[in-house]
Amino acid sequence: MRTHPTLLIVVTTVLIPVLGCQTGEPRSGSVKNTEASSTLAVDHDARMGWWRDARFGLFIHWGLYAIPAGEWQGNTNHTEWIKHTAQIPHDQYDRLVSQFNPVKFDADHWVRSARAAGMKYIVITSKHHDGFCLFDSNYTDYDIMSTPFQRDIMKELAEASRRHGLRICWYHSIMDWYHPDYLPRRPWEQRSAEGANLDRYRTHLKNQVRELLTNYGPVGVMWFDGEWEDTWTHEHGQDLFHFVRGIDPRVIINNRVDKGRGGMAGLTTDERFAGDFGTPEQEIPATGLPGVDWETCMTMNDHWGYNRFDDSWKSAENLIRKLADIASKGGNFLLNVGPTASGEFPPPCIERLRAIGEWMDVNGEAIYGTQASPFASLPWGRCTQKRLDSGTTRLYLHVFDWPEDGCLLVPGIRNDPRWAALLSDTDCNPLPVARDDDALVIHLPEYAPDPINSVVILDIVGTPEVTQH
Ligand code: FHN
């Protein structure tokens, strides 16, 4: 972190205790987990600390569906839902198990790509809705060990993540189209629901969650999904939440464990529902939600799983600005890659991860460990902030549109400025700052250091006092 060359401030990073998600520990009707084994008590803010600092993670959707790669009987718009959207009978879909052999899978390469992009955690589909497990489970043969590959992908990815300093996290679907006890059945399938027992399925689900939490070393997040069907109840969600807490209270749990997601908006402040953070999907909350931890998950093109026909890739500029936008609203960005059946990231993903990483190499300080902007909006870009010490707040001004007159107007801020500079300027040359009524004006060089997002540091006295315009 850079400081003014003449300022003798000893910069200490003070974690601003941002309130956890209002739906943190469920307060009413919570089902105490009798199976809790851990006695470790973990403060919510302590649990969330690394996650709030991280701000940026990699989502990976991978499984049998990578083999058809979006196409089935001429329709090319399928993806990880292909078994359902193409109504593939179980026996036909399960033939994919004998075909899954990602011989080019290299966990270190995947993790290094994520780290180079500036990502701090990885969330991978241990099991998606189709029920196929990418890990070696004692509770099913419908897993990676039944394929020609016969290697535990979760194990290799967990070990590689720890080698390279990233947190490994598990996506795990509650909805399971394979397990005979999961209900409801798909409307198109012939399999009878006779004898299906959802409580027996819940035991199976918890057994596999326990495997994921105890067989692969420390886990950052349990990222549940597929919670929306009526058979999965609020009580089931509370029970699963406490079950995970009981195994390891350090593990963060998303709000899709319970019924409080609220659709694609993914955010609810209804305190009845369990979950440590909200999960907006394919969208960024217009103003974030002050006091709530949340993470937007998003695809790079239009599909989560690999679809070899989908070329509607978001540009690196779009993704870099989305990262700044999300951080400026106090959220995390979980950006998805759908690897191919051979175990490789599609080249457009590699290109975008590399471009994001080049920006993060210079500007990561303006993302990691920052808090939401004190401004409701800014005409030229976004703002993130960090408390440097009791007397100084650092504002990171993410300038998307470089002012032609060289004057960057920061509106409605009553604080006195201490210093301003380009984050990219390793010589820390101060920039002139002048007050113009209730605005501060920073005089910028003629050319923007970065065509996508140039970050200007503005250190101010105290905590921001802003009059919203
Ligand atoms: O149905 C899933 C979908 O396949 C994908 O995994 C997304 C990612 O958040 N979650 C569900 C849709 O909300």
CSV table of C-alpha atoms and ligand atoms in Angstrom, one decimal:
chain,number,residue,atom,x,y,z
A,1,MET,CA,0.0,0.0,0.0
A,2,ARG,CA,1.5,3.3,-1.0
A,3,THR,CA,1.8,6.3,1.3
A,4,HIS,CA,2.6,10.0,0.7
A,5,PRO,CA,6.4,10.2,0.7
A,6,THR,CA,6.5,12.9,3.3
A,7,LEU,CA,3.6,11.7,5.4
A,8,LEU,CA,5.1,9.9,8.4
A,9,ILE,CA,1.9,8.0,9.0
A,10,VAL,CA,2.5,4.4,10.0
A,11,VAL,CA,0.0,2.8,7.8
A,12,THR,CA,-1.9,0.1,9.6
A,13,THR,CA,-4.7,-1.7,7.9
A,14,VAL,CA,-7.7,-1.5,10.2
A,15,LEU,CA,-10.3,-4.0,9.3
A,16,ILE,CA,-13.5,-2.0,9.3
A,17,PRO,CA,-16.0,-4.2,11.1
A,18,VAL,CA,-18.7,-4.2,8.3
A,19,LEU,CA,-21.8,-5.8,9.7
A,20,GLY,CA,-22.3,-9.3,8.5
A,21,CYS,CA,-25.2,-10.3,6.4
A,22,GLN,CA,-28.4,-9.5,8.4
A,23,THR,CA,-29.3,-13.1,7.8
A,24,GLY,CA,-26.1,-14.4,9.5
A,25,GLU,CA,-27.0,-16.7,12.3
A,26,PRO,CA,-30.7,-17.5,12.0
A,27,ARG,CA,-32.4,-16.2,15.0
A,28,SER,CA,-35.8,-17.9,15.1
A,29,GLY,CA,-36.9,-21.4,14.4
A,30,SER,CA,-33.4,-22.5,14.0
A,31,VAL,CA,-33.0,-26.3,14.2
A,32,LYS,CA,-30.2,-27.1,16.5
A,33,ASN,CA,-27.9,-29.6,14.9
A,34,THR,CA,-27.6,-32.5,17.2
A,35,GLU,CA,-24.7,-33.7,15.1
A,36,ALA,CA,-22.6,-30.7,15.8
A,37,SER,CA,-19.1,-31.9,16.6
A,38,SER,CA,-17.1,-28.7,16.7
A,39,THR,CA,-16.9,-26.7,19.9
A,40,LEU,CA,-14.9,-23.9,18.2
A,41,ALA,CA,-16.7,-20.6,18.5
A,42,VAL,CA,-16.0,-18.2,15.7
A,43,ASP,CA,-17.1,-14.6,15.6
A,44,HIS,CA,-19.1,-13.8,12.4
A,45,ASP,CA,-16.8,-10.9,11.4
A,46,ALA,CA,-13.7,-13.1,12.0
A,47,ARG,CA,-15.3,-15.8,9.8
A,48,MET,CA,-16.0,-13.3,7.0
A,49,GLY,CA,-12.6,-11.5,7.3
A,50,TRP,CA,-10.7,-13.2,4.5
A,51,TRP,CA,-13.8,-13.3,2.2
A,52,ARG,CA,-14.4,-9.5,2.6
A,53,ASP,CA,-10.8,-8.8,1.9
A,54,ALA,CA,-10.7,-11.2,-1.1
A,55,ARG,CA,-13.5,-9.4,-3.1
A,56,PHE,CA,-12.7,-11.6,-6.2
A,57,GLY,CA,-13.1,-15.3,-6.8
A,58,LEU,CA,-13.3,-17.9,-9.6
A,59,PHE,CA,-16.5,-19.9,-10.1
A,60,ILE,CA,-16.0,-23.2,-12.0
A,61,HIS,CA,-18.9,-25.2,-13.5
A,62,TRP,CA,-17.6,-28.6,-14.6
A,63,GLY,CA,-19.0,-32.0,-15.0
A,64,LEU,CA,-20.4,-34.6,-17.4
A,65,TYR,CA,-22.3,-31.8,-19.3
A,66,ALA,CA,-18.9,-30.6,-20.7
A,67,ILE,CA,-18.9,-33.6,-23.0
A,68,PRO,CA,-22.0,-32.6,-25.1
A,69,ALA,CA,-20.7,-29.0,-24.7
A,70,GLY,CA,-24.2,-27.5,-25.2
A,71,GLU,CA,-25.4,-29.6,-28.1
A,72,TRP,CA,-28.0,-32.4,-28.1
A,73,GLN,CA,-29.8,-33.6,-31.2
A,74,GLY,CA,-29.2,-30.4,-33.1
A,75,ASN,CA,-30.1,-28.0,-30.3
A,76,THR,CA,-27.0,-26.0,-29.3
A,77,ASN,CA,-28.3,-23.9,-26.5
A,78,HIS,CA,-27.9,-26.4,-23.7
A,79,THR,CA,-25.4,-26.3,-20.9
A,80,GLU,CA,-25.2,-27.7,-17.3
A,81,TRP,CA,-28.9,-28.2,-17.3
A,82,ILE,CA,-28.8,-30.3,-20.5
A,83,LYS,CA,-30.2,-33.5,-18.9
A,84,HIS,CA,-33.3,-31.6,-18.0
A,85,THR,CA,-33.5,-29.2,-21.0
A,86,ALA,CA,-33.0,-32.0,-23.5
A,87,GLN,CA,-35.0,-34.5,-21.4
A,88,ILE,CA,-32.2,-37.1,-21.6
A,89,PRO,CA,-33.3,-40.4,-20.1
A,90,HIS,CA,-31.1,-41.5,-17.2
A,91,ASP,CA,-29.5,-44.5,-18.9
A,92,GLN,CA,-28.6,-42.3,-21.9
A,93,TYR,CA,-27.1,-39.5,-19.8
A,94,ASP,CA,-25.2,-41.9,-17.6
A,95,ARG,CA,-23.3,-43.2,-20.6
A,96,LEU,CA,-21.3,-39.9,-20.3
A,97,VAL,CA,-19.7,-41.3,-17.1
A,98,SER,CA,-17.7,-43.8,-19.2
A,99,GLN,CA,-16.7,-40.9,-21.6
A,100,PHE,CA,-15.5,-38.4,-18.9
A,101,ASN,CA,-11.7,-38.4,-19.2
A,102,PRO,CA,-10.3,-34.9,-18.9
A,103,VAL,CA,-6.7,-35.9,-19.6
A,104,LYS,CA,-5.6,-32.3,-19.9
A,105,PHE,CA,-6.8,-31.3,-16.5
A,106,ASP,CA,-4.0,-29.6,-14.6
A,107,ALA,CA,-5.1,-28.3,-11.2
A,108,ASP,CA,-1.9,-26.2,-10.8
A,109,HIS,CA,-2.5,-24.6,-14.1
A,110,TRP,CA,-6.1,-23.7,-13.2
A,111,VAL,CA,-5.2,-22.3,-9.8
A,112,ARG,CA,-2.2,-20.3,-11.2
A,113,SER,CA,-4.6,-18.8,-13.9
A,114,ALA,CA,-7.0,-17.8,-11.1
A,115,ARG,CA,-4.2,-16.4,-9.0
A,116,ALA,CA,-2.7,-14.5,-11.9
A,117,ALA,CA,-6.1,-12.9,-12.5
A,118,GLY,CA,-6.1,-11.6,-8.9
A,119,MET,CA,-8.6,-14.1,-7.6
A,120,LYS,CA,-8.3,-15.2,-4.0
A,121,TYR,CA,-10.7,-18.1,-3.9
A,122,ILE,CA,-12.1,-20.8,-6.1
A,123,VAL,CA,-15.7,-22.2,-5.9
A,124,ILE,CA,-16.1,-25.5,-8.0
A,125,THR,CA,-19.1,-27.7,-8.6
A,126,SER,CA,-18.4,-30.7,-6.4
A,127,LYS,CA,-21.9,-31.9,-7.6
A,128,HIS,CA,-24.3,-30.0,-9.8
A,129,HIS,CA,-28.0,-30.7,-10.2
A,130,ASP,CA,-27.4,-33.9,-12.3
A,131,GLY,CA,-26.0,-35.5,-9.2
A,132,PHE,CA,-22.6,-36.5,-10.6
A,133,CYS,CA,-19.8,-36.0,-8.1
A,134,LEU,CA,-16.4,-34.7,-9.2
A,135,PHE,CA,-15.0,-36.1,-5.9
A,136,ASP,CA,-14.4,-39.6,-4.6
A,137,SER,CA,-17.5,-40.2,-2.4
A,138,ASN,CA,-18.1,-43.2,-0.2
A,139,TYR,CA,-21.8,-42.6,-0.6
A,140,THR,CA,-22.2,-43.1,-4.3
A,141,ASP,CA,-20.6,-44.7,-7.3
A,142,TYR,CA,-22.0,-41.8,-9.5
A,143,ASP,CA,-18.7,-40.0,-9.1
A,144,ILE,CA,-15.3,-39.4,-10.7
A,145,MET,CA,-13.9,-42.7,-9.7
A,146,SER,CA,-16.4,-44.5,-12.0
A,147,THR,CA,-15.0,-42.6,-15.0
A,148,PRO,CA,-11.8,-43.5,-17.0
A,149,PHE,CA,-10.1,-40.6,-15.3
A,150,GLN,CA,-10.3,-42.1,-11.8
A,151,ARG,CA,-8.7,-39.2,-10.0
A,152,ASP,CA,-10.2,-37.1,-7.2
A,153,ILE,CA,-10.5,-33.7,-8.9
A,154,MET,CA,-11.5,-32.0,-5.6
A,155,LYS,CA,-8.4,-33.4,-3.9
A,156,GLU,CA,-6.1,-32.2,-6.6
A,157,LEU,CA,-7.7,-28.8,-6.8
A,158,ALA,CA,-7.7,-28.3,-3.0
A,159,GLU,CA,-4.0,-29.2,-2.8
A,160,ALA,CA,-3.1,-26.9,-5.7
A,161,SER,CA,-5.1,-24.1,-4.2
A,162,ARG,CA,-3.3,-24.4,-0.9
A,163,ARG,CA,0.1,-24.5,-2.8
A,164,HIS,CA,-0.7,-21.2,-4.5
A,165,GLY,CA,-2.4,-19.5,-1.5
A,166,LEU,CA,-6.0,-19.5,-2.7
A,167,ARG,CA,-9.0,-20.7,-0.6
A,168,ILE,CA,-10.9,-23.8,-2.0
A,169,CYS,CA,-14.6,-23.7,-1.8
A,170,TRP,CA,-17.3,-26.2,-2.7
A,171,TYR,CA,-20.5,-25.5,-4.8
A,172,HIS,CA,-22.9,-28.3,-3.9
A,173,SER,CA,-26.4,-28.7,-5.3
A,174,ILE,CA,-29.2,-29.6,-3.0
A,175,MET,CA,-31.3,-30.5,-6.0
A,176,ASP,CA,-30.3,-33.9,-7.3
A,177,TRP,CA,-31.8,-35.4,-10.4
A,178,TYR,CA,-29.9,-38.8,-9.9
A,179,HIS,CA,-30.5,-39.8,-6.3
A,180,PRO,CA,-33.6,-42.0,-6.1
A,181,ASP,CA,-34.7,-40.4,-2.8
A,182,TYR,CA,-34.6,-36.8,-4.0
A,183,LEU,CA,-38.0,-35.3,-4.8
A,184,PRO,CA,-39.6,-34.0,-6.9
A,185,ARG,CA,-38.9,-36.1,-10.0
A,186,ARG,CA,-38.4,-34.3,-13.3
A,187,PRO,CA,-41.8,-34.0,-15.0
A,188,TRP,CA,-40.5,-35.7,-18.1
A,189,GLU,CA,-38.7,-38.7,-16.5
A,190,GLN,CA,-40.3,-42.2,-16.3
A,191,ARG,CA,-38.8,-43.0,-12.9
A,192,SER,CA,-41.5,-43.6,-10.2
A,193,ALA,CA,-41.4,-41.6,-7.0
A,194,GLU,CA,-42.6,-44.7,-5.2
A,195,GLY,CA,-40.5,-45.4,-2.2
A,196,ALA,CA,-38.5,-42.2,-2.4
A,197,ASN,CA,-37.7,-40.7,1.0
A,198,LEU,CA,-36.5,-37.2,1.1
A,199,ASP,CA,-35.2,-37.5,4.7
A,200,ARG,CA,-33.1,-40.4,3.5
A,201,TYR,CA,-31.8,-38.1,0.8
A,202,ARG,CA,-31.1,-35.3,3.3
A,203,THR,CA,-28.9,-37.8,5.2
A,204,HIS,CA,-27.1,-38.7,2.0
A,205,LEU,CA,-26.6,-34.9,1.3
A,206,LYS,CA,-25.2,-34.3,4.8
A,207,ASN,CA,-22.9,-37.3,4.5
A,208,GLN,CA,-21.4,-36.0,1.3
A,209,VAL,CA,-21.2,-32.5,2.8
A,210,ARG,CA,-19.3,-34.0,5.7
A,211,GLU,CA,-16.9,-35.7,3.2
A,212,LEU,CA,-16.3,-32.4,1.5
A,213,LEU,CA,-15.6,-30.6,4.7
A,214,THR,CA,-13.4,-33.2,6.3
A,215,ASN,CA,-11.5,-35.0,3.5
A,216,TYR,CA,-9.9,-32.1,1.7
A,217,GLY,CA,-8.4,-29.8,4.4
A,218,PRO,CA,-9.7,-26.3,5.3
A,219,VAL,CA,-12.6,-25.2,3.1
A,220,GLY,CA,-13.5,-21.5,2.6
A,221,VAL,CA,-17.1,-21.6,1.6
A,222,MET,CA,-20.0,-24.1,1.2
A,223,TRP,CA,-21.8,-22.6,-1.8
A,224,PHE,CA,-25.2,-24.3,-1.8
A,225,ASP,CA,-27.6,-24.1,-4.8
A,226,GLY,CA,-30.7,-25.8,-6.1
A,227,GLU,CA,-32.7,-24.9,-3.0
A,228,TRP,CA,-35.8,-23.5,-4.6
A,229,GLU,CA,-38.0,-26.6,-5.1
A,230,ASP,CA,-40.8,-26.8,-2.5
A,231,THR,CA,-39.6,-30.1,-1.2
A,232,TRP,CA,-36.6,-28.3,0.4
A,233,THR,CA,-38.0,-26.3,3.3
A,234,HIS,CA,-36.8,-23.5,5.6
A,235,GLU,CA,-36.4,-26.1,8.3
A,236,HIS,CA,-34.2,-28.3,6.0
A,237,GLY,CA,-32.1,-25.2,5.3
A,238,GLN,CA,-31.7,-24.3,8.9
A,239,ASP,CA,-30.7,-27.9,9.7
A,240,LEU,CA,-28.1,-28.0,7.0
A,241,PHE,CA,-26.8,-24.6,8.0
A,242,HIS,CA,-26.2,-25.8,11.6
A,243,PHE,CA,-24.8,-29.1,10.4
A,244,VAL,CA,-22.1,-27.3,8.5
A,245,ARG,CA,-21.5,-24.9,11.4
A,246,GLY,CA,-21.3,-27.9,13.7
A,247,ILE,CA,-18.5,-29.5,11.6
A,248,ASP,CA,-16.4,-26.3,11.1
A,249,PRO,CA,-17.7,-22.9,12.2
A,250,ARG,CA,-15.0,-21.2,10.2
A,251,VAL,CA,-16.7,-22.3,7.0
A,252,ILE,CA,-18.7,-19.5,5.3
A,253,ILE,CA,-22.2,-20.6,4.0
A,254,ASN,CA,-24.1,-18.8,1.3
A,255,ASN,CA,-27.8,-17.9,1.6
A,256,ARG,CA,-28.9,-20.6,-0.8
A,257,VAL,CA,-28.6,-23.2,2.0
A,258,ASP,CA,-32.0,-21.9,3.1
A,259,LYS,CA,-35.0,-20.4,1.4
A,260,GLY,CA,-34.0,-16.7,1.7
A,261,ARG,CA,-32.4,-16.1,-1.7
A,262,GLY,CA,-35.2,-14.1,-3.2
A,263,GLY,CA,-34.7,-15.3,-6.8
A,264,MET,CA,-31.9,-14.0,-9.1
A,265,ALA,CA,-31.6,-10.8,-6.9
A,266,GLY,CA,-30.1,-13.2,-4.4
A,267,LEU,CA,-30.4,-10.8,-1.5
A,268,THR,CA,-32.7,-10.9,1.4
A,269,THR,CA,-32.6,-9.2,4.7
A,270,ASP,CA,-35.3,-11.3,6.2
A,271,GLU,CA,-33.6,-12.4,9.4
A,272,ARG,CA,-35.4,-15.7,9.5
A,273,PHE,CA,-33.2,-17.2,6.8
A,274,ALA,CA,-29.8,-18.7,7.2
A,275,GLY,CA,-26.7,-17.8,5.2
A,276,ASP,CA,-23.6,-15.6,5.6
A,277,PHE,CA,-23.9,-13.7,2.4
A,278,GLY,CA,-26.4,-12.9,-0.4
A,279,THR,CA,-26.0,-14.3,-3.9
A,280,PRO,CA,-27.2,-12.1,-6.7
A,281,GLU,CA,-26.8,-14.0,-10.0
A,282,GLN,CA,-26.0,-12.4,-13.4
A,283,GLU,CA,-26.8,-9.1,-11.9
A,284,ILE,CA,-25.3,-6.4,-9.7
A,285,PRO,CA,-27.5,-4.8,-7.1
A,286,ALA,CA,-28.1,-1.2,-8.1
A,287,THR,CA,-26.9,0.2,-4.7
A,288,GLY,CA,-25.6,-3.0,-3.0
A,289,LEU,CA,-27.1,-3.5,0.4
A,290,PRO,CA,-25.3,-1.6,3.1
A,291,GLY,CA,-24.5,-3.9,6.1
A,292,VAL,CA,-25.1,-7.0,4.1
A,293,ASP,CA,-22.3,-9.3,2.7
A,294,TRP,CA,-23.1,-10.3,-0.9
A,295,GLU,CA,-21.4,-11.7,-3.9
A,296,THR,CA,-22.5,-11.4,-7.5
A,297,CYS,CA,-21.8,-14.6,-9.5
A,298,MET,CA,-21.6,-14.1,-13.3
A,299,THR,CA,-20.7,-16.0,-16.5
A,300,MET,CA,-18.2,-14.7,-18.9
A,301,ASN,CA,-20.5,-15.6,-21.8
A,302,ASP,CA,-24.1,-16.8,-21.5
A,303,HIS,CA,-23.6,-20.2,-20.0
A,304,TRP,CA,-22.2,-21.6,-16.7
A,305,GLY,CA,-21.2,-25.0,-18.1
A,306,TYR,CA,-19.1,-25.2,-21.3
A,307,ASN,CA,-21.1,-24.5,-24.5
A,308,ARG,CA,-18.8,-24.6,-27.5
A,309,PHE,CA,-21.2,-22.5,-29.6
A,310,ASP,CA,-21.5,-19.6,-27.2
A,311,ASP,CA,-19.3,-16.8,-28.4
A,312,SER,CA,-21.1,-13.9,-26.6
A,313,TRP,CA,-18.1,-13.2,-24.4
A,314,LYS,CA,-18.1,-10.2,-22.1
A,315,SER,CA,-15.1,-8.0,-22.9
A,316,ALA,CA,-12.2,-7.7,-20.5
A,317,GLU,CA,-13.1,-4.0,-20.2
A,318,ASN,CA,-16.7,-4.9,-19.2
A,319,LEU,CA,-15.4,-7.4,-16.6
A,320,ILE,CA,-12.8,-5.1,-15.1
A,321,ARG,CA,-15.4,-2.3,-14.8
A,322,LYS,CA,-17.9,-4.8,-13.3
A,323,LEU,CA,-15.3,-5.8,-10.7
A,324,ALA,CA,-14.9,-2.1,-9.7
A,325,ASP,CA,-18.6,-1.6,-9.7
A,326,ILE,CA,-19.2,-4.5,-7.5
A,327,ALA,CA,-16.5,-3.6,-5.0
A,328,SER,CA,-17.7,0.0,-5.0
A,329,LYS,CA,-21.0,-1.4,-3.7
A,330,GLY,CA,-19.4,-3.5,-1.0
A,331,GLY,CA,-19.7,-6.9,-2.8
A,332,ASN,CA,-17.6,-9.8,-4.1
A,333,PHE,CA,-17.3,-10.8,-7.7
A,334,LEU,CA,-17.5,-14.6,-8.4
A,335,LEU,CA,-16.6,-14.9,-12.1
A,336,ASN,CA,-17.3,-18.2,-13.8
A,337,VAL,CA,-15.4,-20.4,-16.2
A,338,GLY,CA,-16.9,-23.6,-17.7
A,339,PRO,CA,-13.9,-25.9,-18.6
A,340,THR,CA,-14.0,-28.2,-21.6
A,341,ALA,CA,-14.4,-32.0,-21.4
A,342,SER,CA,-10.6,-32.3,-21.9
A,343,GLY,CA,-10.1,-30.2,-18.7
A,344,GLU,CA,-9.0,-26.9,-20.2
A,345,PHE,CA,-10.3,-23.4,-19.8
A,346,PRO,CA,-11.7,-22.1,-23.1
A,347,PRO,CA,-9.2,-19.7,-24.7
A,348,PRO,CA,-11.5,-16.6,-24.5
A,349,CYS,CA,-11.6,-17.2,-20.7
A,350,ILE,CA,-7.8,-17.4,-20.5
A,351,GLU,CA,-7.5,-14.1,-22.5
A,352,ARG,CA,-9.9,-12.4,-20.1
A,353,LEU,CA,-8.4,-13.7,-16.9
A,354,ARG,CA,-5.0,-12.6,-18.2
A,355,ALA,CA,-6.3,-9.0,-19.0
A,356,ILE,CA,-8.0,-8.8,-15.6
A,357,GLY,CA,-4.8,-9.9,-13.9
A,358,GLU,CA,-2.7,-7.3,-15.7
A,359,TRP,CA,-5.1,-4.6,-14.3
A,360,MET,CA,-5.1,-6.2,-10.9
A,361,ASP,CA,-1.3,-6.3,-10.8
A,362,VAL,CA,-1.3,-2.5,-10.8
A,363,ASN,CA,-4.6,-1.7,-9.1
A,364,GLY,CA,-5.5,-4.7,-6.8
A,365,GLU,CA,-5.0,-2.4,-3.7
A,366,ALA,CA,-8.2,-0.5,-4.9
A,367,ILE,CA,-10.2,-3.8,-4.7
A,368,TYR,CA,-8.8,-6.0,-1.9
A,369,GLY,CA,-10.0,-5.2,1.6
A,370,THR,CA,-12.0,-2.1,0.4
A,371,GLN,CA,-15.4,-1.0,1.5
A,372,ALA,CA,-18.3,0.5,-0.4
A,373,SER,CA,-18.2,4.0,-1.9
A,374,PRO,CA,-19.4,6.9,0.3
A,375,PHE,CA,-20.9,8.4,-2.9
A,376,ALA,CA,-24.3,7.4,-4.3
A,377,SER,CA,-22.9,7.7,-7.8
A,378,LEU,CA,-20.1,9.4,-9.7
A,379,PRO,CA,-20.4,10.5,-13.3
A,380,TRP,CA,-16.9,9.4,-14.4
A,381,GLY,CA,-16.6,6.0,-12.6
A,382,ARG,CA,-16.7,4.4,-9.2
A,383,CYS,CA,-15.1,4.7,-5.8
A,384,THR,CA,-13.9,2.2,-3.2
A,385,GLN,CA,-12.4,3.1,0.2
A,386,LYS,CA,-10.1,1.9,3.0
A,387,ARG,CA,-9.5,3.4,6.4
A,388,LEU,CA,-5.7,3.9,6.6
A,389,ASP,CA,-5.8,4.9,10.3
A,390,SER,CA,-8.0,6.9,12.7
A,391,GLY,CA,-7.1,10.1,10.9
A,392,THR,CA,-7.1,9.2,7.3
A,393,THR,CA,-9.4,7.5,4.8
A,394,ARG,CA,-8.0,6.5,1.4
A,395,LEU,CA,-10.5,6.9,-1.5
A,396,TYR,CA,-9.7,4.9,-4.6
A,397,LEU,CA,-11.3,6.8,-7.5
A,398,HIS,CA,-11.9,4.4,-10.4
A,399,VAL,CA,-11.9,6.7,-13.4
A,400,PHE,CA,-13.6,5.0,-16.4
A,401,ASP,CA,-14.0,8.3,-18.3
A,402,TRP,CA,-10.9,10.5,-18.1
A,403,PRO,CA,-11.8,14.2,-18.0
A,404,GLU,CA,-10.8,16.0,-21.2
A,405,ASP,CA,-10.0,19.1,-19.2
A,406,GLY,CA,-7.8,17.2,-16.8
A,407,CYS,CA,-10.0,18.2,-13.9
A,408,LEU,CA,-11.5,15.3,-11.9
A,409,LEU,CA,-14.4,16.6,-9.8
A,410,VAL,CA,-15.2,14.7,-6.6
A,411,PRO,CA,-18.6,16.1,-5.6
A,412,GLY,CA,-20.1,16.8,-2.2
A,413,ILE,CA,-17.1,15.9,-0.1
A,414,ARG,CA,-16.6,18.1,2.9
A,415,ASN,CA,-13.4,16.4,4.2
A,416,ASP,CA,-10.0,18.2,3.7
A,417,PRO,CA,-7.7,16.4,1.3
A,418,ARG,CA,-4.3,15.1,2.5
A,419,TRP,CA,-2.9,13.9,-0.8
A,420,ALA,CA,-3.7,12.6,-4.3
A,421,ALA,CA,-1.8,10.5,-6.7
A,422,LEU,CA,-2.2,8.0,-9.5
A,423,LEU,CA,-2.2,4.5,-8.0
A,424,SER,CA,-0.1,3.4,-11.0
A,425,ASP,CA,2.6,6.0,-10.3
A,426,THR,CA,5.3,4.1,-8.5
A,427,ASP,CA,7.1,7.4,-7.8
A,428,CYS,CA,4.0,8.6,-5.9
A,429,ASN,CA,4.1,12.0,-7.5
A,430,PRO,CA,1.4,14.1,-5.7
A,431,LEU,CA,-1.4,15.5,-7.9
A,432,PRO,CA,-2.7,19.0,-7.2
A,433,VAL,CA,-6.1,19.0,-5.2
A,434,ALA,CA,-8.2,22.2,-4.9
A,435,ARG,CA,-11.5,22.8,-3.3
A,436,ASP,CA,-14.4,24.1,-5.4
A,437,ASP,CA,-17.3,24.8,-3.1
A,438,ASP,CA,-18.4,21.4,-1.8
A,439,ALA,CA,-16.3,19.5,-4.3
A,440,LEU,CA,-12.6,18.6,-4.5
A,441,VAL,CA,-11.0,18.9,-7.9
A,442,ILE,CA,-7.9,16.8,-8.7
A,443,HIS,CA,-5.8,18.0,-11.6
A,444,LEU,CA,-4.8,15.0,-13.7
A,445,PRO,CA,-2.2,14.4,-16.3
A,446,GLU,CA,-3.4,14.7,-19.9
A,447,TYR,CA,-3.5,10.9,-20.6
A,448,ALA,CA,-5.2,8.2,-18.6
A,449,PRO,CA,-2.7,5.5,-17.4
A,450,ASP,CA,-5.3,2.8,-18.1
A,451,PRO,CA,-7.9,3.0,-20.9
A,452,ILE,CA,-10.3,0.9,-19.0
A,453,ASN,CA,-10.1,2.0,-15.4
A,454,SER,CA,-7.4,4.4,-14.1
A,455,VAL,CA,-7.3,4.6,-10.3
A,456,VAL,CA,-6.6,7.9,-8.5
A,457,ILE,CA,-5.8,7.8,-4.8
A,458,LEU,CA,-7.3,10.6,-2.7
A,459,ASP,CA,-6.4,10.5,1.0
A,460,ILE,CA,-8.8,12.6,3.1
A,461,VAL,CA,-8.8,13.6,6.8
A,462,GLY,CA,-11.1,11.5,8.9
A,463,THR,CA,-14.0,9.4,7.6
A,464,PRO,CA,-15.9,10.6,4.5
A,465,GLU,CA,-18.5,13.3,5.0
A,466,VAL,CA,-20.4,13.4,1.8
A,467,THR,CA,-23.4,15.4,0.7
A,468,GLN,CA,-25.1,13.3,-1.9
A,469,HIS,CA,-25.9,15.1,-5.2
B,1,FHN,O1,-29.4,-23.8,-11.7
B,1,FHN,C1,-28.2,-23.3,-11.3
B,1,FHN,C2,-27.3,-22.9,-12.5
B,1,FHN,O2,-27.1,-24.1,-13.3
B,1,FHN,C3,-26.0,-22.3,-12.0
B,1,FHN,O3,-25.3,-23.3,-11.2
B,1,FHN,C4,-26.3,-21.1,-11.2
B,1,FHN,C5,-25.0,-20.5,-10.7
B,1,FHN,O4,-25.3,-19.7,-9.6
B,1,FHN,N1,-27.2,-21.4,-10.1
B,1,FHN,C6,-28.4,-22.0,-10.4
B,1,FHN,C7,-29.4,-21.0,-11.0
B,1,FHN,O5,-29.7,-20.0,-10.1
